[in-house]
Structure formats: structure tokens, C-alpha cells
Tab-separated table of C-alpha atoms and ligand atoms in Angstrom:
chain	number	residue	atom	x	y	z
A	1	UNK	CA	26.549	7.752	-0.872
A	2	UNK	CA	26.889	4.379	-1.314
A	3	UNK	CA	24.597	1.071	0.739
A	4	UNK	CA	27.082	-1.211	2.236
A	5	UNK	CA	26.963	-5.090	2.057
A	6	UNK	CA	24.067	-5.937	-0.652
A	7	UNK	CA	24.561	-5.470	-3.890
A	8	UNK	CA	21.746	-3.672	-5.338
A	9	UNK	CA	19.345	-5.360	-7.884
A	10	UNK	CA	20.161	-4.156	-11.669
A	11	UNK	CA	18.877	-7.369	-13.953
A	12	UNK	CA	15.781	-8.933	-13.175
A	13	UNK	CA	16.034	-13.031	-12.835
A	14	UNK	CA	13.618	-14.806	-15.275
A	15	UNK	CA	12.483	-16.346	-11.783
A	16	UNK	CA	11.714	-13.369	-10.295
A	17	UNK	CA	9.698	-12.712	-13.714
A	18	UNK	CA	7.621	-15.762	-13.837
A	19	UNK	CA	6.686	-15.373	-10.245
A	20	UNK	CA	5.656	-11.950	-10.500
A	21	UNK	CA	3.536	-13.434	-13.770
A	22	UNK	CA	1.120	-14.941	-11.162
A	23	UNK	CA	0.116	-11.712	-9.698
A	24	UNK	CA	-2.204	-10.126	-12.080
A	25	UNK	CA	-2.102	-6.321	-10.272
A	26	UNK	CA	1.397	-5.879	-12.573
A	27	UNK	CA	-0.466	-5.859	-15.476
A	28	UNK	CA	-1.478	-2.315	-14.601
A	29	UNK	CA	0.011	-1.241	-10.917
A	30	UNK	CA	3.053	-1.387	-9.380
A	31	UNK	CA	2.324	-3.095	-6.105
A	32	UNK	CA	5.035	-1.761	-2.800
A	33	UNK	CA	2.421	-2.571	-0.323
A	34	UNK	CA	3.039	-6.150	0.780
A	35	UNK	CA	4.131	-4.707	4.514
A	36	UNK	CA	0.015	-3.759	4.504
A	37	UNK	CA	-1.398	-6.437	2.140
A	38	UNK	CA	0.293	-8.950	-0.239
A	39	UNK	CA	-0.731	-8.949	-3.753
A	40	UNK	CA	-3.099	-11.584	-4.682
A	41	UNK	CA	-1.815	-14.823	-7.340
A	42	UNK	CA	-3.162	-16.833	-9.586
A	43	UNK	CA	-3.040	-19.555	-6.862
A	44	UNK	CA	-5.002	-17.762	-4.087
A	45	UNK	CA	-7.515	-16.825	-6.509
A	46	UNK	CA	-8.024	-20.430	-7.243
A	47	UNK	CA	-7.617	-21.543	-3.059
A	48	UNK	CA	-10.825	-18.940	-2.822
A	49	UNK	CA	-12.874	-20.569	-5.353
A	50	UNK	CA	-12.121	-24.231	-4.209
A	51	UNK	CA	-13.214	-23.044	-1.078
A	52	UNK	CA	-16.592	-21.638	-2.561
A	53	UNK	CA	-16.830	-24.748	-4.865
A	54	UNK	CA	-16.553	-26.978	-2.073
A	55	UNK	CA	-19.461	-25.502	-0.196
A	56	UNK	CA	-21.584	-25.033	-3.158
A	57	UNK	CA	-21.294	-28.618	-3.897
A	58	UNK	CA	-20.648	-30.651	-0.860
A	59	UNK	CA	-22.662	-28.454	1.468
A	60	UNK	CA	-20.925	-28.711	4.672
A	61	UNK	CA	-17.244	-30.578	4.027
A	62	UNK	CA	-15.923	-30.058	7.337
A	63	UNK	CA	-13.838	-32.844	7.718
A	64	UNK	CA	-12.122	-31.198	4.250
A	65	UNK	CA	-11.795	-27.798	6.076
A	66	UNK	CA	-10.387	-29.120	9.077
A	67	UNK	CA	-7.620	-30.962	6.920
A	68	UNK	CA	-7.283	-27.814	5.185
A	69	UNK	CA	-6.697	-25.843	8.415
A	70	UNK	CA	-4.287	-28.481	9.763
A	71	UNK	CA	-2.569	-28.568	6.421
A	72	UNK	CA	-1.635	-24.585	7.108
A	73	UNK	CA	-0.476	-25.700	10.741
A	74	UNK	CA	2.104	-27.992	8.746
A	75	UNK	CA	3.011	-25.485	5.871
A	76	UNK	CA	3.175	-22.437	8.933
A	77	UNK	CA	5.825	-24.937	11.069
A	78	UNK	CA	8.229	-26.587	8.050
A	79	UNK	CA	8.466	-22.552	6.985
A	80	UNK	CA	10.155	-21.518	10.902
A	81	UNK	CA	12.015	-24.576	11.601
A	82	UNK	CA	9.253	-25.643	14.420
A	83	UNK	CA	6.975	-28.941	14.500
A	84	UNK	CA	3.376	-28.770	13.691
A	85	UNK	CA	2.222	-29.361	17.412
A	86	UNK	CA	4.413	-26.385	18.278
A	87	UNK	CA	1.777	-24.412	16.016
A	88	UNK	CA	-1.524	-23.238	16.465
A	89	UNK	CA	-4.101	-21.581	13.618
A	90	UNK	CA	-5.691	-18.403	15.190
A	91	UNK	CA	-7.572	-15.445	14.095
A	92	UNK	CA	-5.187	-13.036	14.166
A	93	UNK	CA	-2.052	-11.681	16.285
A	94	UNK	CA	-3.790	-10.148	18.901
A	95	UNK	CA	-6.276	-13.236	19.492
A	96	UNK	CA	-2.780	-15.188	19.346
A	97	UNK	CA	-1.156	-13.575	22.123
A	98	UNK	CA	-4.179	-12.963	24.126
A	99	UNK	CA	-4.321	-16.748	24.289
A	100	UNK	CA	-0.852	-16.416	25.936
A	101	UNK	CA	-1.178	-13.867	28.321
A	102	UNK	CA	-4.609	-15.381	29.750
A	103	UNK	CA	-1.768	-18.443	30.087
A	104	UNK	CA	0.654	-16.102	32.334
A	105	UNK	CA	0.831	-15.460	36.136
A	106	UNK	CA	2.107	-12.065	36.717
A	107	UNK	CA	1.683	-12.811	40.846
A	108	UNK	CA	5.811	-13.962	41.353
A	109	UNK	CA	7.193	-12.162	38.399
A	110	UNK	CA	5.287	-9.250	37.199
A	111	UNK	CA	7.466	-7.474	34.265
A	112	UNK	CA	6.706	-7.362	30.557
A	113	UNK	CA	9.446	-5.540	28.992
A	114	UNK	CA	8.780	-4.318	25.362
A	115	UNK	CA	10.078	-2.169	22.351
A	116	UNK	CA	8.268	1.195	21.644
A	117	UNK	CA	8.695	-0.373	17.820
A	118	UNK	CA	6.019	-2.648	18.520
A	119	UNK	CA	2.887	-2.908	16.558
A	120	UNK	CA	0.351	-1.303	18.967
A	121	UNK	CA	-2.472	-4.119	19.183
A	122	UNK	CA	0.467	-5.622	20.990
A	123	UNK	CA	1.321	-3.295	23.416
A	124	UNK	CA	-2.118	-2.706	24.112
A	125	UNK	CA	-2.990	-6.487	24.878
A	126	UNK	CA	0.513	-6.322	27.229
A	127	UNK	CA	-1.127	-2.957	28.789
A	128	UNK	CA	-4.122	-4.576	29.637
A	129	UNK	CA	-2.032	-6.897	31.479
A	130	UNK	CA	-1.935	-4.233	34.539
A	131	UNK	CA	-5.370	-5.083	35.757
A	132	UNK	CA	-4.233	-8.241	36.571
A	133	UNK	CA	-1.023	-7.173	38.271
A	134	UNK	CA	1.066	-6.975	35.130
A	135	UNK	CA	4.122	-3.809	35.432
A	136	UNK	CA	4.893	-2.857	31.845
A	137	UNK	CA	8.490	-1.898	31.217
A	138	UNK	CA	9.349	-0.051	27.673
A	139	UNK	CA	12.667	0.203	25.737
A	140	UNK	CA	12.945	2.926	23.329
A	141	UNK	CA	15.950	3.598	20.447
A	142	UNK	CA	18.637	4.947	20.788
A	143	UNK	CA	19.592	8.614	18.939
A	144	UNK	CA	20.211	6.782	15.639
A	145	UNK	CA	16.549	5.219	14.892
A	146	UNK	CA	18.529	1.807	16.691
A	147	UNK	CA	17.360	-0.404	19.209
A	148	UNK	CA	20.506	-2.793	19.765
A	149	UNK	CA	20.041	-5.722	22.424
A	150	UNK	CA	22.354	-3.212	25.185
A	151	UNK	CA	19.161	-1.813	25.269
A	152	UNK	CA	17.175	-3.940	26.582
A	153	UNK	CA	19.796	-5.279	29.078
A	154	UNK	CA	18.959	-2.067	31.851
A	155	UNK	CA	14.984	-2.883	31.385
A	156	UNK	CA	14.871	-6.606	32.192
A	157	UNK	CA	15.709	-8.607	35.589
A	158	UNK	CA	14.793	-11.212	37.601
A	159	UNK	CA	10.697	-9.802	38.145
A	160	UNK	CA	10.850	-9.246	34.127
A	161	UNK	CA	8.196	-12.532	32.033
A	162	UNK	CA	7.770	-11.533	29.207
A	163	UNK	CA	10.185	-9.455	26.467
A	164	UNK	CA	8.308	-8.812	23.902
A	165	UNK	CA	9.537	-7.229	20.933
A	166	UNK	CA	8.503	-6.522	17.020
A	167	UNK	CA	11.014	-8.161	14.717
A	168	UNK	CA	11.036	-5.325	11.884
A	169	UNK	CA	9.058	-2.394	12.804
A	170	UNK	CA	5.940	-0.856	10.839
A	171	UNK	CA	6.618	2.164	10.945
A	172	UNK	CA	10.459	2.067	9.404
A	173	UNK	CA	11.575	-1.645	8.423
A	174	UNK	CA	14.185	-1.270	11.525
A	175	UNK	CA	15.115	-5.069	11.930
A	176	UNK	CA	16.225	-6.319	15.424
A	177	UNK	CA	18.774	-8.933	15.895
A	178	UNK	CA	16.197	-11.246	17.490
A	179	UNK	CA	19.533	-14.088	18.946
A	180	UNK	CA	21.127	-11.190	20.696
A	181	UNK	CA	17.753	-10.069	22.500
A	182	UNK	CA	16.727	-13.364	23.100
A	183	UNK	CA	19.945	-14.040	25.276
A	184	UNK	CA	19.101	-10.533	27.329
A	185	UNK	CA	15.618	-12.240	28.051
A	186	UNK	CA	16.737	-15.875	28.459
A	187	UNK	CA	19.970	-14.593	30.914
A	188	UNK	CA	16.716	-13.471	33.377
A	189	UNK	CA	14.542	-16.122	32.857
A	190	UNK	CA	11.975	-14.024	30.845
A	191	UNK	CA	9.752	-15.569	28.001
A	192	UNK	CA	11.113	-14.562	24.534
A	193	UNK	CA	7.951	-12.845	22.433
A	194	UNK	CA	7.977	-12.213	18.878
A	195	UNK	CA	5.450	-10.445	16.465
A	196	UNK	CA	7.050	-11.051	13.617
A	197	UNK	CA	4.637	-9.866	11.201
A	198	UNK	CA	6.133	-7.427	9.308
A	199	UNK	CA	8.632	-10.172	8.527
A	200	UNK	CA	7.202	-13.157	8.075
A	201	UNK	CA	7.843	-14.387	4.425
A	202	UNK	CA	10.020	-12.004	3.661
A	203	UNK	CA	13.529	-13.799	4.297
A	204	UNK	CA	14.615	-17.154	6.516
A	205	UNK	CA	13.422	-17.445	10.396
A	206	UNK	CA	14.826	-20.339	12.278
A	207	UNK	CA	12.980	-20.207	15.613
A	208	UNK	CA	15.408	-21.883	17.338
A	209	UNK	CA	18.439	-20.699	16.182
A	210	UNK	CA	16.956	-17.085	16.831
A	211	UNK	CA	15.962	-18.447	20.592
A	212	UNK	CA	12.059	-17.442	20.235
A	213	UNK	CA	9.857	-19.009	22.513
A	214	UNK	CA	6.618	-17.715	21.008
A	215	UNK	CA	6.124	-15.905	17.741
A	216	UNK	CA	3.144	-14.807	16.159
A	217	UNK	CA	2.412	-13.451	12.850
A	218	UNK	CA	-0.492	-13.488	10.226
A	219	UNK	CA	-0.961	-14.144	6.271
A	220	UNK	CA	-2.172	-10.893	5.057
A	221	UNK	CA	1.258	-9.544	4.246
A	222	UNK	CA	4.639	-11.438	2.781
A	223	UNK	CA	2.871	-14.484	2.938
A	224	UNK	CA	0.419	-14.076	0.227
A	225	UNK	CA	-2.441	-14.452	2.299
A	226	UNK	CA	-5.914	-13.135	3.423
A	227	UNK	CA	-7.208	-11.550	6.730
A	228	UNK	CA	-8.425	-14.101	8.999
A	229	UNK	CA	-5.668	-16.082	10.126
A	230	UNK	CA	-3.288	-15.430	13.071
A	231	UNK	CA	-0.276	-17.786	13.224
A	232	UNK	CA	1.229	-18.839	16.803
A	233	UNK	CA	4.647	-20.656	17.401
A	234	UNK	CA	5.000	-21.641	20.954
A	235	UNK	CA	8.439	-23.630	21.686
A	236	UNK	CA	7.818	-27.272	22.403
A	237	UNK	CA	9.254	-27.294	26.454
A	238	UNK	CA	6.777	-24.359	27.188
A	239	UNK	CA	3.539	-26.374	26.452
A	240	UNK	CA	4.087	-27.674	30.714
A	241	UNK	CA	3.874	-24.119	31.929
A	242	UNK	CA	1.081	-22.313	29.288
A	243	UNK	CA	-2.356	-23.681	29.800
A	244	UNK	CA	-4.588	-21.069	28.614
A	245	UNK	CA	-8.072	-19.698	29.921
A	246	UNK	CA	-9.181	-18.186	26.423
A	247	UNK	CA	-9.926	-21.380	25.083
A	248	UNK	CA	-12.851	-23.037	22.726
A	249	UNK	CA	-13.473	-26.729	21.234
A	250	UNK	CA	-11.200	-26.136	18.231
A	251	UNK	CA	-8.422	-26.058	21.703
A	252	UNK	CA	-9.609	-29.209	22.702
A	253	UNK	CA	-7.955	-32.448	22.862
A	254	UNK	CA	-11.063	-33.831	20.742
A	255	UNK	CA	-12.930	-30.886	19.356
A	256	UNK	CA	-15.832	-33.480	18.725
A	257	UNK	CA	-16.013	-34.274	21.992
A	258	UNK	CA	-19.250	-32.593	23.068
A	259	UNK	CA	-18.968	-32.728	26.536
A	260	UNK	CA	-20.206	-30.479	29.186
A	261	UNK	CA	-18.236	-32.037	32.003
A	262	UNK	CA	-14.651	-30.734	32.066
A	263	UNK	CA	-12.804	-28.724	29.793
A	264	UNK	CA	-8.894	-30.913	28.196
A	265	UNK	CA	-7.061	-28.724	26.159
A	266	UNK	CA	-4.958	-30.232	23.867
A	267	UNK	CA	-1.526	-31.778	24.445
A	268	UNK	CA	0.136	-29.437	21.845
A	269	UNK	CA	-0.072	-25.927	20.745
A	270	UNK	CA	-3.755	-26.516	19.574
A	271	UNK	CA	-4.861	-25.342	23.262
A	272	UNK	CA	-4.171	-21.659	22.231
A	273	UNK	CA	-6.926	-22.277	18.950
A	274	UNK	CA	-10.946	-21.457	20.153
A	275	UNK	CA	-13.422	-21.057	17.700
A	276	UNK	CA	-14.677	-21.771	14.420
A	277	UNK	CA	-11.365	-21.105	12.013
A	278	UNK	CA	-11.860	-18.302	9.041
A	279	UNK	CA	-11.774	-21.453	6.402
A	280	UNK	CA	-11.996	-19.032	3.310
A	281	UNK	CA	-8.760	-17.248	4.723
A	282	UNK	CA	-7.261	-20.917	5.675
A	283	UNK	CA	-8.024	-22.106	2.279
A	284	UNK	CA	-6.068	-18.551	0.779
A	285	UNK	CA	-3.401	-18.907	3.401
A	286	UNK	CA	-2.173	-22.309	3.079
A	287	UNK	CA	-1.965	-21.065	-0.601
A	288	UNK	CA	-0.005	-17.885	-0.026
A	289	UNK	CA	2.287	-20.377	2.088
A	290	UNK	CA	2.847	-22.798	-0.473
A	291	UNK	CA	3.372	-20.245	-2.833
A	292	UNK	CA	6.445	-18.490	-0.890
A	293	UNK	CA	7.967	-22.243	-0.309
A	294	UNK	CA	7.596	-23.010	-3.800
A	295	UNK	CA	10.111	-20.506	-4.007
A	296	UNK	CA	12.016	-20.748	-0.338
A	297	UNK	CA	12.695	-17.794	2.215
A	298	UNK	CA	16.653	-18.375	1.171
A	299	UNK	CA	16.302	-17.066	-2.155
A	300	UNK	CA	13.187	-14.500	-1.634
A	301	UNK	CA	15.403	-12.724	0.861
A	302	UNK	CA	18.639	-12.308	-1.280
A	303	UNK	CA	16.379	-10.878	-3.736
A	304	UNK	CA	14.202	-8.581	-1.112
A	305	UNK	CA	17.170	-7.241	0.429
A	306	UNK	CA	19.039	-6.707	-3.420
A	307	UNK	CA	15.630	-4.713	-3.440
A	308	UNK	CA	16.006	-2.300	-0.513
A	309	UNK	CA	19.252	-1.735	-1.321
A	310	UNK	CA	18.861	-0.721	-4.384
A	311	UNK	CA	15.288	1.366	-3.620
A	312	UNK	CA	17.893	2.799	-0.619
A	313	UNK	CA	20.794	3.641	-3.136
A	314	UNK	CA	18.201	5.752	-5.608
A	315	UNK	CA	16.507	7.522	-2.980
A	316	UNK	CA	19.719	8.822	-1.208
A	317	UNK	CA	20.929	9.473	-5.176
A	318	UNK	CA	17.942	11.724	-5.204
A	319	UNK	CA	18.462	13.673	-1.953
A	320	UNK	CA	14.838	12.049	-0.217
A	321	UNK	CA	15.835	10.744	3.554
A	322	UNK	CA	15.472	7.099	4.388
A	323	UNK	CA	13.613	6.345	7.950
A	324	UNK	CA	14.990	2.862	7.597
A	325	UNK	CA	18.561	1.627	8.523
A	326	UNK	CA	21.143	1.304	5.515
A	327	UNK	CA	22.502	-1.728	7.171
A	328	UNK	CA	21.310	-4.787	5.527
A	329	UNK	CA	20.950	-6.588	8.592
A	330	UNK	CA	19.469	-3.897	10.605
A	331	UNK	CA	16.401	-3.693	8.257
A	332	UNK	CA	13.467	-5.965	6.908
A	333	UNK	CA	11.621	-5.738	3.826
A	334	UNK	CA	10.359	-2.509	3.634
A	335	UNK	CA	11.994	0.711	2.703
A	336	UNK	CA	10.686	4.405	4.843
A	337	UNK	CA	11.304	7.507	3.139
A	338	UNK	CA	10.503	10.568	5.469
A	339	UNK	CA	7.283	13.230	4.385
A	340	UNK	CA	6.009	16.181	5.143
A	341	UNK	CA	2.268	14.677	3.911
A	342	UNK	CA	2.432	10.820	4.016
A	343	UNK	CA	-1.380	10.924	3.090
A	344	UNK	CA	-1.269	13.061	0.481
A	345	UNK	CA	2.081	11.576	-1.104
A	346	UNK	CA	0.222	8.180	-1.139
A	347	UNK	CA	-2.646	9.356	-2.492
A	348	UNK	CA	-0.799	10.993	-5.771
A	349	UNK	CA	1.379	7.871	-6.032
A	350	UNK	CA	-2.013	5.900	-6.304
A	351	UNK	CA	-2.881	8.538	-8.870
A	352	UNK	CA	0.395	7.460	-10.787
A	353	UNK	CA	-0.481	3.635	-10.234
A	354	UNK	CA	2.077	3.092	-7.897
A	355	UNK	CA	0.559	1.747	-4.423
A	356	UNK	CA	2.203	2.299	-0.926
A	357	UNK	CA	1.577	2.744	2.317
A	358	UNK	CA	2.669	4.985	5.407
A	359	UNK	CA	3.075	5.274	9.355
A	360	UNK	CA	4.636	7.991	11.312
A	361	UNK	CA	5.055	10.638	8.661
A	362	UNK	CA	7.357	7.814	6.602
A	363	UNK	CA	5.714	6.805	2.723
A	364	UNK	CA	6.786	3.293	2.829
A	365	UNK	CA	7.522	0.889	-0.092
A	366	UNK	CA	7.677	-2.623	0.917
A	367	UNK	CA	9.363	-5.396	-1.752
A	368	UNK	CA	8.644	-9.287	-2.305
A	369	UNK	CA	9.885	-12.103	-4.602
A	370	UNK	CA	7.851	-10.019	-7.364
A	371	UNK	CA	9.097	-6.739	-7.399
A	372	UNK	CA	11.977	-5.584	-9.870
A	373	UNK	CA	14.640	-3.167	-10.044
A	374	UNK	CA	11.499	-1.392	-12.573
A	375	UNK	CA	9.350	-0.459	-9.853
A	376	UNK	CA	12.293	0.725	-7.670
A	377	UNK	CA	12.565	3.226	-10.919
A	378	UNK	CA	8.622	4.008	-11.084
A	379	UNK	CA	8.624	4.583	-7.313
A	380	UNK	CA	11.446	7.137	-7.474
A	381	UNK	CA	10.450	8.600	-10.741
A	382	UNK	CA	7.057	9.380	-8.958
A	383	UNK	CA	8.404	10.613	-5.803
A	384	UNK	CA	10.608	12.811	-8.117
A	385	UNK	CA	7.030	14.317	-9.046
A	386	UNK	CA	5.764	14.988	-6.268
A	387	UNK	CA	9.195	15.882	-4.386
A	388	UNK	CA	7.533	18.889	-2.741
A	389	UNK	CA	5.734	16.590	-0.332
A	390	UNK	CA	9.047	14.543	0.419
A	391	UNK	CA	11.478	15.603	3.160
A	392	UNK	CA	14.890	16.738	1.035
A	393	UNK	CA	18.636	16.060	2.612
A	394	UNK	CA	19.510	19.749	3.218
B	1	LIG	C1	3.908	-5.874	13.285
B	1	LIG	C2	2.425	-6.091	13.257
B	1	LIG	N1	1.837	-6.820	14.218
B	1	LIG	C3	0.509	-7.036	14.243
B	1	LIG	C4	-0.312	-6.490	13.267
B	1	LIG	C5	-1.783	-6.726	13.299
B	1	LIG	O1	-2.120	-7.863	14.016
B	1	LIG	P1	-3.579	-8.494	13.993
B	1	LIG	O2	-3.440	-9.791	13.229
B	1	LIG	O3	-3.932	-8.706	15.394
B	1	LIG	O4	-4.495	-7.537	13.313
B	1	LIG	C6	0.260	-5.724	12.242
B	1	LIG	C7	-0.602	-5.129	11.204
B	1	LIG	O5	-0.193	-4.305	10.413
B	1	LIG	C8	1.652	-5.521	12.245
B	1	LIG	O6	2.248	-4.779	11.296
């Protein structure tokens, strides 16, 4: 069986080898994990210590870790096609989108429609919701694994918000066509929410073209990053109607203005930032996010998705079932290969070097600008070893 419309990786660029050079975990591991934690570079390593170095010597530099932090806001908005003040430097996803819902009324229009292929800490936020008169709507796939925009057409009317969907899902890479939604949500009036983390860095996102009104997404993963830093796009025209009530000075117009009096968010999408920022993880971040532009989304997703089809092709070759779509626009940058142990089959692939993750009985290998058609080979070779715990095509 053959994967239709990529052509699979065979020769490995001399780019793709002097990026990977940066990452010392090659040296001795084959790293598939970058859906759960991106490997770490040469130039994080050295973000971390500046970072240290700074403090050690200058004490408390904060007007160099503020610049820092709005440096990321830049990098975070040139990388989606959105303006700096549509962007705002937050702890994580969840923090990120709490901000927004404590910015919604659910009083006129009460519906938050989302896709059971969403990253729980967001459904659970959107749950939560109810208390304060929130209805939650919930569109599942359809018999194939699929969740094409028809489906979300029956869920979503005129009392529907929010639509909030995952962009590639964790637990299978399934990738949604985020244009096609957005027009289901925009055709009611709905906000258009994206968590786009298991994405993020992986290939091109034009927010606009893709009609997202608020995405959010983090650096741990494809963008090289560390934990600590939640990343929040919030389209430009919104900023009228989303004033949020989980707010702190770094939200202010003038952080430094130490005021008891009143509370002035800022004009732009700073209002949805609170506290203190996780400077080690901004210093890291920006890093990680310089370090994907360096090489551009354009030409790290012709290679990720040369990648996955490739990793696709060999494991079909080899009679193991894919969880992941064999479309290459229907999927992200992970492959899924279905278990009867996913635990145990990640443990003795750690045991053989090679590191991976899983979710919902799938082992999952996820690929970046530094992966080769070599550890496509090493991950099926070791999967060939421990084939007992894989799920065989009958
Ligand atoms: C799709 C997706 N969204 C969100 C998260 C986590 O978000 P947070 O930054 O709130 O921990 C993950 C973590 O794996 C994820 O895969």
C-alpha cells in the first residue's frame, strides 16, 4: 500500500544534517518525541545560561527580561502572520484561554461547541464554563477517525460563541482543515478557537488566511522551547469586545504604574498577560523560536510531512496499523501506530534508545526539521522487535 501525495523522505539534505548537529540527544538517542517535548539545541542551552549569567551578574536586569519577553511577543506574531499587539506571553494554554473565557458573556449566546479531539485542559476550562451559564456542545468523528467541517455544521447556530477546536490531535496527528471550520463558526457568528499546540512549529499557519480569531499554543514542543510559556493570538477587531477579569500588572497599560485606584488593561493583546512571566522559559523560548525561523515553517513542513509519509509507508510495509490519517493534509506532525501496551512498547523502545510517546493505546512518533529517513528505520526496526506488543493488520 502505497501514501498518496508526499513523496516519502529517502536522502537526507545536508540542511536537515547541520540542523539536527545542534541537538546534542543524536549523539546517542533517537529523539520522536517533539509532540511531548522538543529536543534541546545548542542555542537554548546557551538562552538558559544567558539567562543565569544575567542574574548572577546584574542582579535584578528587569528592564533586560522584559525586552526579552516582548522580543518573544515579536518572534511568536512574525511566525503566524499576526502583529505583535495581537499577541500576548502567558503561562501556558490553559492560563491563555482562561484569560478569554473570564472575557466572554454566555448570558445572550450560551454555546461552546468543541471537538472530542481536543486536548483535555481545554475542554475542561470550556466545562467549567457551565457554572456561569455556559451549554457545552461536542462534535465527535466520523466512522473513519475524521472530523470534516460537515461536522460541525449540525452542532453550531445562532446561541453557539465559541467553536473551539484542536488543530492536530494528541492522541493521533488527525489534522483539521482549520478555513473550512472557521467558515461553519463565522456563518453563526461564533468566535473561532484554536489550540494549536500540537502544531505549532511544525509547518506554515497564516492566522488569517485560516480565519482564527484566537489561537493558543506553547513552546515546549515543535518550537524548541521550555515549559513556562503559553502563547495567545487574539485577532486585532476582537480587542473591543474581550476585556478580561483574570488580569495582573504585566496586563496593564503601564505595568509600572503602581496604582491602587482603578485597574486599565492594555490597549492590545497584553490585557490577557497577569503575572510575573517564567523569564528562564522566555529566555529558552524566544530561542527555540528563532531557531525554527532560522530555518522557516515553509521548508520544515515539506520535510516533516516527507517524514510521516515515509514513517507511514514502512509501518503499513510492515503490517503495524496507523491511528493517523494517510492523507497528507489530514494529518500533522506526528505519526500513531495502534498497541496493545502503549506503556510497555515505550518503555522497551527507551530500552533501545529510541524515545516516544503515547495516548489512547497509540505509540506515537512525532518528526521535526531534525529527524531523518534513519530514525524512521530505527523506529521500525525496533517496533519490529517488539511486534508482539503492536496491533498487526490481520
Ligand atoms: C493540544 C494540546 N493543548 C494543550 C496542551 C497543554 O497545555 P498547557 O500549556 O495548558 O499545559 C497540550 C499538552 O500536551 C496539548 O497537546
Amino acid at each position: 500500500m502505497s501514501v498518496p501525495t508526499v513523496a516519502p523522505a529517502r536522502e537526507t539534505p545536508p540542511e536537515v544534517l547541520a540542523f539536527r548537529a545542534r541537538f546534542p540527544i543524536f549523539e546517542h538517542r533517537v529523539h520522536l518525541a517533539s509532540n511531548s517535548k522538543g529536543a534541546l539545541s545548542d542555542a537554548v542551552l546557551a538562552a538558559h545560561r544567558e539567562y543565569l549569567d544575567s542574574w548572577r551578574e546584574l542582579g535584578a536586569p528587569w528592564h533586560l527580561w522584559v525586552e526579552r519577553h516582548e522580543d518573544l511577543r515579536a518572534a511568536f506574531a512574525a511566525l503566524i502572520g499576526a502583529k505583535t499587539s495581537e499577541v500576548a506571553v502567558c503561562p501556558s494554554v490553559s492560563v491563555a484561554l482562561g484569560a478569554i473565557a473570564s472575557a466572554l458573556d454566555w448570558r445572550d449566546r450560551p454555546g461552546i461547541v468543541f471537538d472530542d479531539y481536543s486536548f483535555p485542559t481545554v475542554t475542561y476550562l470550556w466545562h467549567a464554563q457551565a457554572a456561569r451559564g455556559a451549554r457545552i456542545g461536542r462534535v465527535a468523528p466520523d466512522e473513519a477517525g475524521e472530523l470534516p467541517a460537515g461536522r460541525f455544521a449540525p452542532a453550531v447556530d445562532s446561541s453557539t460563541r465559541v467553536v473551539s477546536v484542536a488543530h492536530v490531535c494528541y492522541k493521533n496527528g488527525h489534522r483539521l482543515d482549520l478555513a473550512a471550520v472557521a467558515d461553519v463558526a463565522h456563518e453563526a457568528g461564533a468566535l473561532f478557537v484554536v489550540d494549536d499546540y500540537q502544531c505549532t512549529g511544525s509547518r506554515p499557519l497564516d492566522v488569517r488566511s485560516a480565519g482564527v480569531d484566537v489561537l493558543a499554543t506553547g513552546t515546549v514542543k515543535f518550537l524548541l522551547g521550555s515549559p513556562g510559556v503559553g502563547l495567545l493570538y487574539v485577532r486585532e477587531s476582537l480587542l473591543d469586545e474581550l476585556h478580561p477579569i483574570a488580569t495582573g500588572w504585566f496586563g496593564q497599560r503601564d505595568p509600572n504604574d503602581f496604582q491602587v485606584e482603578r485597574h486599565e488593561e492594555a490597549p492590545d493583546a497584553a490585557r490577557f498577560q497577569a503575572g510575573t512571566p517564567a523569564i528562564p522559559a522566555v529566555f529558552d523560548s524566544l530561542a527555540g523560536i528563532e531557531l525554527v525561523r532560522s530555518v522557516g515553517l515553509e521548508q520544515i513542513g515539506a520535510w516533516v510531512d516527507r517524514l510521516t509519509a515515509l514513517a507511514l509507508e514502512r509501518l503499513l510495509e510492515e503490517g503495524f496499523v496507523p491511528a493517523t490519517p494517510l492523507d497528507a493534509a489530514k494529518r500533522g506532525p506526528q505519526v500513531a501506530v495502534r498497541t496493545h501496551d502503549m506503556e510497555r512498547a515505550v518503555a522497551e523502545l527507551e530500552r533501545r534508545d529510541v524515545i516516544v510517546t503515547s495516548r489512547d493505546g497509540n505509540l506515537r512518533a512525532a518528526f521535526h526539521y531534525y529527524n531523518t529517513p534513519d530514525d524512521v528505520e530505527a523506529l521500525v526496526s525496533a517496533l519490529k522487535e517488539i511486534e508482539g506488543l503492536l496491533v498487526r493488520r490481520s
